[in-house]
Short mmCIF file of C-alpha atoms in Angstrom, two decimals:
data_model
loop_
_atom_site.label_atom_id
_atom_site.label_comp_id
_atom_site.label_asym_id
_atom_site.label_seq_id
_atom_site.Cartn_x
_atom_site.Cartn_y
_atom_site.Cartn_z
CA UNK A 4 -90.11 26.58 66.21
CA UNK A 5 -91.22 29.53 68.31
CA UNK A 6 -87.65 30.61 69.05
CA UNK A 7 -86.94 31.30 65.40
CA UNK A 8 -90.19 33.17 65.00
CA UNK A 9 -89.43 35.41 67.99
CA UNK A 10 -85.69 35.92 67.58
CA UNK A 11 -85.95 39.72 67.67
CA UNK A 12 -87.91 39.68 70.92
CA UNK A 13 -85.47 37.16 72.43
CA UNK A 14 -82.45 39.23 71.37
CA UNK A 15 -83.97 42.36 72.89
CA UNK A 16 -84.65 40.54 76.17
CA UNK A 17 -81.11 39.16 76.31
CA UNK A 18 -79.59 42.62 75.83
CA UNK A 19 -81.95 44.11 78.42
CA UNK A 20 -80.83 41.45 80.90
CA UNK A 21 -77.16 42.11 80.14
CA UNK A 22 -77.80 45.82 80.77
CA UNK A 23 -79.53 45.01 84.05
CA UNK A 24 -76.54 42.94 85.18
CA UNK A 25 -74.03 45.59 84.07
CA UNK A 26 -75.86 48.32 86.01
CA UNK A 27 -76.34 46.34 89.24
CA UNK A 28 -74.95 47.98 92.36
CA UNK A 29 -72.43 46.37 94.69
CA UNK A 30 -75.20 45.90 97.26
CA UNK A 31 -77.31 44.01 94.73
CA UNK A 32 -74.36 41.75 93.88
CA UNK A 33 -73.70 41.14 97.58
CA UNK A 34 -77.35 40.21 98.21
CA UNK A 35 -77.33 37.90 95.19
CA UNK A 36 -74.13 36.24 96.37
CA UNK A 37 -75.49 35.77 99.89
CA UNK A 38 -78.72 34.28 98.55
CA UNK A 39 -76.80 31.83 96.31
CA UNK A 40 -74.56 30.90 99.24
CA UNK A 41 -77.54 30.27 101.54
CA UNK A 42 -79.40 28.18 98.95
CA UNK A 43 -76.26 26.17 98.27
CA UNK A 44 -75.78 25.53 101.99
CA UNK A 45 -79.38 24.29 102.25
CA UNK A 46 -78.90 22.03 99.23
CA UNK A 47 -75.85 20.52 100.91
CA UNK A 48 -77.57 20.16 104.26
CA UNK A 49 -80.62 18.41 102.81
CA UNK A 50 -78.83 16.46 100.09
CA UNK A 51 -80.59 13.21 99.28
CA UNK A 52 -79.06 9.79 99.56
CA UNK A 53 -77.31 8.32 96.57
CA UNK A 54 -75.89 4.94 95.75
CA UNK A 55 -72.63 4.11 97.54
CA UNK A 56 -70.85 3.52 94.24
CA UNK A 57 -71.87 6.94 92.84
CA UNK A 58 -71.03 8.64 96.13
CA UNK A 59 -67.58 7.06 96.23
CA UNK A 60 -66.87 7.85 92.59
CA UNK A 61 -68.01 11.48 92.90
CA UNK A 62 -66.03 11.97 96.12
CA UNK A 63 -62.88 10.51 94.58
CA UNK A 64 -63.17 12.79 91.57
CA UNK A 65 -63.27 15.85 93.88
CA UNK A 66 -59.99 14.95 95.59
CA UNK A 67 -57.88 16.83 93.05
CA UNK A 68 -60.15 19.87 93.03
CA UNK A 69 -60.74 20.64 96.72
CA UNK A 70 -58.70 20.70 99.92
CA UNK A 71 -59.07 17.55 102.03
CA UNK A 72 -61.31 19.32 104.55
CA UNK A 73 -63.64 20.51 101.76
CA UNK A 74 -64.03 17.37 99.65
CA UNK A 75 -67.52 16.50 100.90
CA UNK A 76 -68.94 20.01 100.65
CA UNK A 77 -66.74 21.43 97.87
CA UNK A 78 -69.34 22.09 95.17
CA UNK A 79 -71.67 23.77 97.69
CA UNK A 80 -69.15 26.20 99.22
CA UNK A 81 -69.47 29.91 98.52
CA UNK A 82 -66.78 32.03 100.13
#
C-alpha cells in the first residue's frame, strides 16, 4: 500500500494543512463560510428527485432535528 510507504510525507502534509487552517485570517474564514453556504444553497435548489418512500423517511427523521419551517432545507442551511 502506497499510504504506508509514504507515511512521513502524508504526516508532513497533514501538519502543514493544520498550520494553514490555524493561521487563516477572519476574512479567509468568512469567505470560506460564504462559499460553503452558497454551494449548499445551490445543492438544495437543484436537488434531484428521489423515491417518495426515501423522501418521506428522510423528512420524518429530520422532524426532531430542525424547526418545522426548516425541515425541508435543514441540512443545506448555513447561518
